[in-house]
Coordinates of C-alpha atoms in Angstrom, one line a residue:
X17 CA -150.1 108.4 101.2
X18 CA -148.8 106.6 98.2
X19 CA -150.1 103.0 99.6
X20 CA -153.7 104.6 100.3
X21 CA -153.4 105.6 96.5
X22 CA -152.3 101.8 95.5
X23 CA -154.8 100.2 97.7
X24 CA -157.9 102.5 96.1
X25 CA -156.7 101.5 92.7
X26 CA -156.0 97.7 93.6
X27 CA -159.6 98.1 94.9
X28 CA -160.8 99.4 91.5
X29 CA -159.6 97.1 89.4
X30 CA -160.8 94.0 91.6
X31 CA -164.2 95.5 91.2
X32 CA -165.1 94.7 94.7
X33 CA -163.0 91.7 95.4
X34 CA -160.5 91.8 97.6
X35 CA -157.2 92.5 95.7
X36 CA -154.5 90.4 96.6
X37 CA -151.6 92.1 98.7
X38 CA -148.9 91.7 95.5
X39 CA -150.7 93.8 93.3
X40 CA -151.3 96.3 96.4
X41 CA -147.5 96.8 96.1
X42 CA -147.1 96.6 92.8
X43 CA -149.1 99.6 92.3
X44 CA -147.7 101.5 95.3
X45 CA -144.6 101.3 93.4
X46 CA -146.2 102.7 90.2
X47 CA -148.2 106.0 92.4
X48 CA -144.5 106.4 93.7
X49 CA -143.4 106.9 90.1
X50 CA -146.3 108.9 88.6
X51 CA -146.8 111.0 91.6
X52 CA -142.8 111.9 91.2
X53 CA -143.4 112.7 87.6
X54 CA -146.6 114.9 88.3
X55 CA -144.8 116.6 90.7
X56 CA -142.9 118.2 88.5
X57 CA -145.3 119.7 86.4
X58 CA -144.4 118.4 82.8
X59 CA -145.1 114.7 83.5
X60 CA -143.3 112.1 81.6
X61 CA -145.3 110.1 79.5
X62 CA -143.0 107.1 79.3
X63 CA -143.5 106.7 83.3
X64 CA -147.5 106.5 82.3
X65 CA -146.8 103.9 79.5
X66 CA -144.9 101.6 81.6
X67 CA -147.8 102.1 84.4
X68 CA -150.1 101.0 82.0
X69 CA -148.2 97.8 80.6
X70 CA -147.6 97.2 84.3
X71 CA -151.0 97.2 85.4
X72 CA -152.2 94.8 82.5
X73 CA -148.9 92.6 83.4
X74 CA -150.7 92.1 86.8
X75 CA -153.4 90.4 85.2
X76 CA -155.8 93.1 84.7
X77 CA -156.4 92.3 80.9
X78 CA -160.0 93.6 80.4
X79 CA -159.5 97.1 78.9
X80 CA -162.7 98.1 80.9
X81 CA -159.1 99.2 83.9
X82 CA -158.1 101.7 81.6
X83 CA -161.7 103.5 82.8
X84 CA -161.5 102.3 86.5
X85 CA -157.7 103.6 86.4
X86 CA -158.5 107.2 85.5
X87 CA -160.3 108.4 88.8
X88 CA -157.5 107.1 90.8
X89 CA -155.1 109.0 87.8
X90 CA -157.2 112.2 88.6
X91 CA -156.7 112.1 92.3
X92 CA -152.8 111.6 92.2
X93 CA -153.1 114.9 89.5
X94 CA -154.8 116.5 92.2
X95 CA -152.8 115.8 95.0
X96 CA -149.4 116.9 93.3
X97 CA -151.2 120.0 92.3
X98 CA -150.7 118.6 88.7
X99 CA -152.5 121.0 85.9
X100 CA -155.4 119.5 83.1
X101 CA -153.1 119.5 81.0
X102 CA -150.8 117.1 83.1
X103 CA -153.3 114.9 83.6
X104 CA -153.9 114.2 80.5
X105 CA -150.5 113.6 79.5
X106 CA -150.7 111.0 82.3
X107 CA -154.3 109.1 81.1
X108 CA -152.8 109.1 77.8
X109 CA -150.0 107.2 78.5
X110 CA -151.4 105.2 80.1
X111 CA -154.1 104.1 78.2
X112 CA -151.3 103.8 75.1
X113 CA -148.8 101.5 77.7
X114 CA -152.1 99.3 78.2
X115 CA -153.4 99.2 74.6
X116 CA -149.6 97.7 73.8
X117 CA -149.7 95.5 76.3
X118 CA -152.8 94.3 75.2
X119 CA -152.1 94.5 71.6
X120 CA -148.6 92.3 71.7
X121 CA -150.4 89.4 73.8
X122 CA -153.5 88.7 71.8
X123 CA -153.2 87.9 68.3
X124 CA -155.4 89.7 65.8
X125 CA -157.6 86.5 65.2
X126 CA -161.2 85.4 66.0
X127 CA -159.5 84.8 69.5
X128 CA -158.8 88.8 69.5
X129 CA -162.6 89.0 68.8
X130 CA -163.9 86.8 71.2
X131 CA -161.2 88.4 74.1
X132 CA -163.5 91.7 73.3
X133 CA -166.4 90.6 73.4
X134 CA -167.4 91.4 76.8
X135 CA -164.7 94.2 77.6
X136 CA -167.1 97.8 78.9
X137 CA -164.9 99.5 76.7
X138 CA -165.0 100.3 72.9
X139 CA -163.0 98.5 70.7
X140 CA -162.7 97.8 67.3
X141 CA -160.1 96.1 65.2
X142 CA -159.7 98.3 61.6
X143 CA -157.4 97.2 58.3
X144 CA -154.3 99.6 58.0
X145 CA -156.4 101.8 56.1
X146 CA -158.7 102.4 59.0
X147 CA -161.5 100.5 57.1
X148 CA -163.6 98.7 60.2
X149 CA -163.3 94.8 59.9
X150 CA -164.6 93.9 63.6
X151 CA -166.0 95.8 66.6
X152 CA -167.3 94.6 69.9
X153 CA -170.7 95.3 71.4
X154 CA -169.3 98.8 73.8
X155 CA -168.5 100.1 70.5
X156 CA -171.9 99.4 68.8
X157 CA -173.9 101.1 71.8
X158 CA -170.9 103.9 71.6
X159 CA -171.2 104.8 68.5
X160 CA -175.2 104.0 68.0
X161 CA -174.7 101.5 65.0
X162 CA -174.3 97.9 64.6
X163 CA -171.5 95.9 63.7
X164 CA -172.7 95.5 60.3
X165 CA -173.6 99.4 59.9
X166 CA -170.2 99.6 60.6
X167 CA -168.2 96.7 58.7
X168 CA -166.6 98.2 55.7
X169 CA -167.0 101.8 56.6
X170 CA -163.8 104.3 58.0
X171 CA -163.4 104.0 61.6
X172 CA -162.0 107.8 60.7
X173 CA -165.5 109.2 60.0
X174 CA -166.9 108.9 63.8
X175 CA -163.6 110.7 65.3
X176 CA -164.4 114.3 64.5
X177 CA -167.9 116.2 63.2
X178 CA -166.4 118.5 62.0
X179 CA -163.0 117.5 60.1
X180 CA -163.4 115.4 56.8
X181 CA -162.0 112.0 56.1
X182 CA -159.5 112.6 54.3
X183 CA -158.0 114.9 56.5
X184 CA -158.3 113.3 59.9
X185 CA -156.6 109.9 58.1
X186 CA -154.3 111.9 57.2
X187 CA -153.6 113.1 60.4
X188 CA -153.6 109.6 62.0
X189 CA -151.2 107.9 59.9
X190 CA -148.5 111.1 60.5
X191 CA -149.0 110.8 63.9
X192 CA -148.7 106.8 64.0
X193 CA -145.1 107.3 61.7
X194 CA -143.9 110.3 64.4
X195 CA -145.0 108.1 67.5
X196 CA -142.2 106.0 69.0
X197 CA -144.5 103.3 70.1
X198 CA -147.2 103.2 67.6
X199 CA -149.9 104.5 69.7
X200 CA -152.1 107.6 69.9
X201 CA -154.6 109.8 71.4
X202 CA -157.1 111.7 69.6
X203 CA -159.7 113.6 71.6
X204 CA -162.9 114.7 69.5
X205 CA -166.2 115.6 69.1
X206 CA -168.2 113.1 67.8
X207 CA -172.7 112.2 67.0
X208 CA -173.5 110.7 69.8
X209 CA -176.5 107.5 69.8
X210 CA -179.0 110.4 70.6
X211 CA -178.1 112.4 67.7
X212 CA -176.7 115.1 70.0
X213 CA -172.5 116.2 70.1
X214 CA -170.3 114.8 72.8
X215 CA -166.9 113.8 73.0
X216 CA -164.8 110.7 72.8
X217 CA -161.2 110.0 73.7
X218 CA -159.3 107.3 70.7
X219 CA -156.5 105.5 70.9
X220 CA -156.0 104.2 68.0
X221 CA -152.4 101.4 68.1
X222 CA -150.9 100.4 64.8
X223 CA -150.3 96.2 65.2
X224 CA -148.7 93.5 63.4
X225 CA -150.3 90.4 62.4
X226 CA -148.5 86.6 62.7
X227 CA -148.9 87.0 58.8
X228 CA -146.9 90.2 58.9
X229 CA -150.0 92.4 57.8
X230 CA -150.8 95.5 59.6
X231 CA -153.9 96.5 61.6
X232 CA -155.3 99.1 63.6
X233 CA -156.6 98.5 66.9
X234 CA -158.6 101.0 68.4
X235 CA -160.2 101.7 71.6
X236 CA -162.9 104.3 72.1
X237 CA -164.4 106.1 75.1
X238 CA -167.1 108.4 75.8
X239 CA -165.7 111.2 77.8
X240 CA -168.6 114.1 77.4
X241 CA -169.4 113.9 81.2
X242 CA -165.9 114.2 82.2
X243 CA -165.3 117.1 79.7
X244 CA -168.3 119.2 80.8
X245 CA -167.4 118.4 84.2
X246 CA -164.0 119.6 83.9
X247 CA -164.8 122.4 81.9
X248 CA -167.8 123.4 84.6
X249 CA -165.3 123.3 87.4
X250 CA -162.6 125.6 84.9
X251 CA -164.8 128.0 84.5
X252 CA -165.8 128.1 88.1
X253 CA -162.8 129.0 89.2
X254 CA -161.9 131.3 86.8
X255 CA -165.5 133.5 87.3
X256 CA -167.6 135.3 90.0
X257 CA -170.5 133.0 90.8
X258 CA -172.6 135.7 91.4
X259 CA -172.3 138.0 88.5
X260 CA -170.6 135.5 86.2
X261 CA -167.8 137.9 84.7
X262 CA -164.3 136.6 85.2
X263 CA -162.5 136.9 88.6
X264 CA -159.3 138.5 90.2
X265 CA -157.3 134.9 89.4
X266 CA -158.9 134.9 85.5
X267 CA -158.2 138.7 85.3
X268 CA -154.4 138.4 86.5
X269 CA -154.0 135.2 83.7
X270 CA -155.6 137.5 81.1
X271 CA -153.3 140.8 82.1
X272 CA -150.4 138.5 82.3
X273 CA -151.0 137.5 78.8
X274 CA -151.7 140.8 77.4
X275 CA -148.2 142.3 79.2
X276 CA -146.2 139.0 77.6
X277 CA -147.7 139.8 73.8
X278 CA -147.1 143.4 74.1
X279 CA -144.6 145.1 71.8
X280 CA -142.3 148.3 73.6
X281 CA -144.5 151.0 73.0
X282 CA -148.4 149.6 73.3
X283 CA -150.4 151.5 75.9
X284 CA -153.6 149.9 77.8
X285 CA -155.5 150.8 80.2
X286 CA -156.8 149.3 83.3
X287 CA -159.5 151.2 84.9
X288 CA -160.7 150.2 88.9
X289 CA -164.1 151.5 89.8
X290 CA -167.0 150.9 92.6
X291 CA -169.9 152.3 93.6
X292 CA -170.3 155.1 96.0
X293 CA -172.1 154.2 99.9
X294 CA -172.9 150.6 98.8
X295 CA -172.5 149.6 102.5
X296 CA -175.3 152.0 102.6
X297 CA -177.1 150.2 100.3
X298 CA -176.6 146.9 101.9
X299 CA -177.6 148.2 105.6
X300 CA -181.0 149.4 104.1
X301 CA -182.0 147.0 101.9
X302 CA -180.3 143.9 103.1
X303 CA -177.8 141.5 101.4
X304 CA -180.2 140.2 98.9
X305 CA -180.9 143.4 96.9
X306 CA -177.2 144.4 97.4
X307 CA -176.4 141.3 95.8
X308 CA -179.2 141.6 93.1
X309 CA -177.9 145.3 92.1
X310 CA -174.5 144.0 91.7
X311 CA -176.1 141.3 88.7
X312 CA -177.4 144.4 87.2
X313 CA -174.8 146.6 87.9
X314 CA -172.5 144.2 85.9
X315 CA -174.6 144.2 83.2
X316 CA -174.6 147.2 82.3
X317 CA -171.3 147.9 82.6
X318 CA -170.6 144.7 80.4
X319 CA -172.8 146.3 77.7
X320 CA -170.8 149.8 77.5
X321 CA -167.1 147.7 76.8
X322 CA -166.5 145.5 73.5
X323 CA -166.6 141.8 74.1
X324 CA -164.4 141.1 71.8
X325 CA -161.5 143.0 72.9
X326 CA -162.0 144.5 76.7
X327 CA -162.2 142.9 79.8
X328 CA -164.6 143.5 82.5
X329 CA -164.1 141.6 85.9
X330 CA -165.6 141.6 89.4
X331 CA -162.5 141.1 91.9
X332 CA -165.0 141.1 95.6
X333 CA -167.2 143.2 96.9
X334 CA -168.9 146.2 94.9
X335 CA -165.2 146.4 92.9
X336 CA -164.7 145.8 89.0
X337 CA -162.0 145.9 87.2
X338 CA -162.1 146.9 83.0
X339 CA -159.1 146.5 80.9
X340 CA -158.8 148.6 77.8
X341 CA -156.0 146.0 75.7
X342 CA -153.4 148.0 73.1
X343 CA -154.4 150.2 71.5
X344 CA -155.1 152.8 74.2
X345 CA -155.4 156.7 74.5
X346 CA -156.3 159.0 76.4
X347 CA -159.9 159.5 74.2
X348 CA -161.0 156.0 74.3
X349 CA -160.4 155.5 77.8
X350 CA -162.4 158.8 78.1
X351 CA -165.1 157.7 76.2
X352 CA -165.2 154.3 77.9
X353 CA -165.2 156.3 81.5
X354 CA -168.3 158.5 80.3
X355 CA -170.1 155.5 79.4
X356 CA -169.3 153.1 82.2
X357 CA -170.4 156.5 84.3
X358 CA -173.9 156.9 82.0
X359 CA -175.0 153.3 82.3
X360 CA -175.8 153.6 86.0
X361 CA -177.4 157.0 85.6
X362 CA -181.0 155.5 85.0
X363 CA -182.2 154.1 88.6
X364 CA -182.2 151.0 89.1
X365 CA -185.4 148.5 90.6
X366 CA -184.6 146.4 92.4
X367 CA -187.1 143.9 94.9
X368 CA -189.3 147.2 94.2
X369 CA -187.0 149.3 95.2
X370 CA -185.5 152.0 92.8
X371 CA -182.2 152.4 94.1
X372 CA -180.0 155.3 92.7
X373 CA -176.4 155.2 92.4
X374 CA -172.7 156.8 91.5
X375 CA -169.9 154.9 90.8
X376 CA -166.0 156.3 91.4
X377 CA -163.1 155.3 89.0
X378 CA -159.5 155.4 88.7
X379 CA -157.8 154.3 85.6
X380 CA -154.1 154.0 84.7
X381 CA -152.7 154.2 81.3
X382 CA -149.7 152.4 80.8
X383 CA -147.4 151.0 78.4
X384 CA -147.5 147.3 79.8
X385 CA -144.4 145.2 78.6
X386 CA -142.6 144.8 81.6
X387 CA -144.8 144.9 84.0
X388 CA -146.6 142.8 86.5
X389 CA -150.5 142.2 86.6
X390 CA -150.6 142.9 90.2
X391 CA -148.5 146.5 89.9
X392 CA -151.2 147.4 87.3
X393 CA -153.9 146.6 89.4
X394 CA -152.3 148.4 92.7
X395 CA -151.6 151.6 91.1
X396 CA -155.1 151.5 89.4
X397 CA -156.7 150.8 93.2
X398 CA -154.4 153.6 93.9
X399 CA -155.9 155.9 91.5
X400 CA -159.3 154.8 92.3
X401 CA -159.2 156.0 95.9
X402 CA -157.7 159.0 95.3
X403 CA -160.8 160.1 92.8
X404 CA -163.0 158.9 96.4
X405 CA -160.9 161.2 98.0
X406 CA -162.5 164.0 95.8
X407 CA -166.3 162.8 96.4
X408 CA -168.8 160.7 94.8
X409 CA -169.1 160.1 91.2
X410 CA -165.2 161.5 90.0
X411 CA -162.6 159.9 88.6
X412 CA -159.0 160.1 87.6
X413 CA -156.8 159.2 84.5
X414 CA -152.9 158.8 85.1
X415 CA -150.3 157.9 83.2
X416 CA -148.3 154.7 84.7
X417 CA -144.7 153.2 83.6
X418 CA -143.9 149.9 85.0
X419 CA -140.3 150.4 84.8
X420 CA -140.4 153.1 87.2
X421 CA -143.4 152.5 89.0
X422 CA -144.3 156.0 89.0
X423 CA -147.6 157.8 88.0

């Protein structure tokens, strides 16, 4: 597995010549490593640095590799079921192990300049105050301004909207002074050529001249399509595609956060409801409207809880889930119940068909530290089918200890 890895990556950075078999092995040796490191969930960076350095010690100087290196990065993530968060300790590392490779070969002369000058990636070469003295083309079409728009100004000024100067130099240089090789990574938003926001990824590598001065290297890549991509596929499976509230694996993260903060004594209360005969529904009217009164089902249910605070989520089928967080009683999961119950009183139209309907519920109140998201959810299911038990449109309150797992 490992060599078909190497050999994608040798294939990358060849850019469609043929890579010679040495570096083929040389990078199988290197997916060995960082697949070993991903593997066990809290990578070490070091292994990325030395990936990086390695890679440009195999003659890939152009820093455009750093780019063609992080799909290849994403896939051995992927495969050692590696986190975001993971994978970003691994790009970064690696991107800091190349940009110190790169930095300790080429001296910060005109050669530095002209070794730029064609590299796809932004870079620009800044005095140690950050002050821009050089920058090559990628960085004038990054950041929309030429290189003599940007001679003289901060560098620190395009890597955040909405942090000031001041501040974001001052958080540069601390971080330079804490890291053990000089090198960082600052992800930000940033005005993009078009005027709108998007975000870049900066690593920024404190350097020493011949002449013993210092100098800031920096390189600079635009990363909004990645982010939004990322974020898209977070949030897609985290949420319901069809109703767009948050799912059975969001609503388990979000109970197992609320049973971890809880203090001894807190109470919430997780209510499981669903609508009475919706097969019904569904053999009479066909998929499409069942799935259309479910989008409107959910919203008004949405609209009776407090979006700041409760959690409504649709877990499959016609079933939702609402989570009343600490504090709880008795009256406001009442109150809740009552209006959760009143917002599907009205019919509903649907295709041009007014469809009536009744929902059950079951809700457990519970003091939560302790527990376990799925107990909570079992003995409100529990709950739930014994108000069904009773007829349509009921419901049923217990009390719930998760010590005891009694009702």
């Amino acid at each position: 597995m490992s060599r078909n890895f190497a050999a994608r990556w040798a294939a990358r950075l060849a850019e469609g010549a043929v890579p010679p078999d040495h570096r083929v092995a040389a990078l199988e040796t290197w997916t060995d490593r960082l697949l070993a490191t991903l593997a066990t969930g809290a990578p070490d960076p070091v292994v990325a640095e030395r990936a990086g350095a390695a890679v440009y010690g195999l003659g890939c100087t152009d820093p455009v590799v750093i780019a063609r290196s992080m799909p290849v990065l994403q896939e051995l993530s992927e495969h050692a079921g590696a986190d975001t968060t993971a994978f970003g300790v691994v790009a970064g590392g690696f991107g800091h192990g190349f940009a110190r490779a790169l930095a300790a070969a080429t001296p910060a002369t005109e050669g530095l300049e002209a070794a730029f000058r064609h590299a796809s990636i932004a870079i620009s070469i800044g005095d140690a105050h950050g002050n821009i003295i050089n920058a090559n083309p990628a960085f004038e079409r990054l950041t929309g301004k030429s290189l003599a728009e940007l001679q003289g100004t901060s560098g620190f000024e395009l890597a955040d909207v909405d942090v000031d100067v001041h501040s974001i130099r001052e958080q540069v240089h601390g971080e330079l002074e804490r890291s053990e090789n000089g090198t960082i990574r600052l992800d930000s938003e940033y005005i993009r050529p078009d005027g709108a926001k998007g975000w870049a990824t900066w690593t920024v590598t404190r350097c020493v001249s011949a002449s013993g001065g210092l100098y800031l290297l920096g390189f600079g890549e635009d990363t909004t399509e990645h982010r939004t991509t990322t974020e898209r596929l977070h949030w897609q499976a985290h949420h319901d595609p069809l109703t767009a509230l948050p799912n059975r694996r969001h609503l388990l993260t979000q109970l197992d956060t609320l049973i971890t903060e809880a203090g001894p004594d807190d109470l919430a209360a997780v209510c499981a409801l669903d609508m009475d005969g919706f097969k019904d529904i569904n053999d009479a009217f066909g998929h499409t409207v069942g799935d259309s009164l479910l989008i409107e089902v959910a919203a008004r249910l949405q609209a009776c809880l407090d979006p700041e605070t409760d959690v409504l989520a649709r877990i499959g089928g016609d079933e939702f889930i609402a989570v009343l967080p600490p504090p709880a009683d008795e009256e406001r999961v009442e109150k809740t119940v009552h209006l959760l119950q009143a917002a599907v009183e009205e019919p509903f139209l649907v295709a041009d068909h007014q469809i009536e309907i009744t929902i059950s519920l079951g809700a457990v109140m519970s003091r939560i530290a302790g527990g376990a998201p799925s107990d909570l959810l079992t003995a409100a299911d529990n709950c739930l089918y014994a108000a069904k038990a009773l007829g349509k449109n009921r419901w049923i309150l217990r009390r719930w200890d998760p010590v005891r797992r009694g009702s």
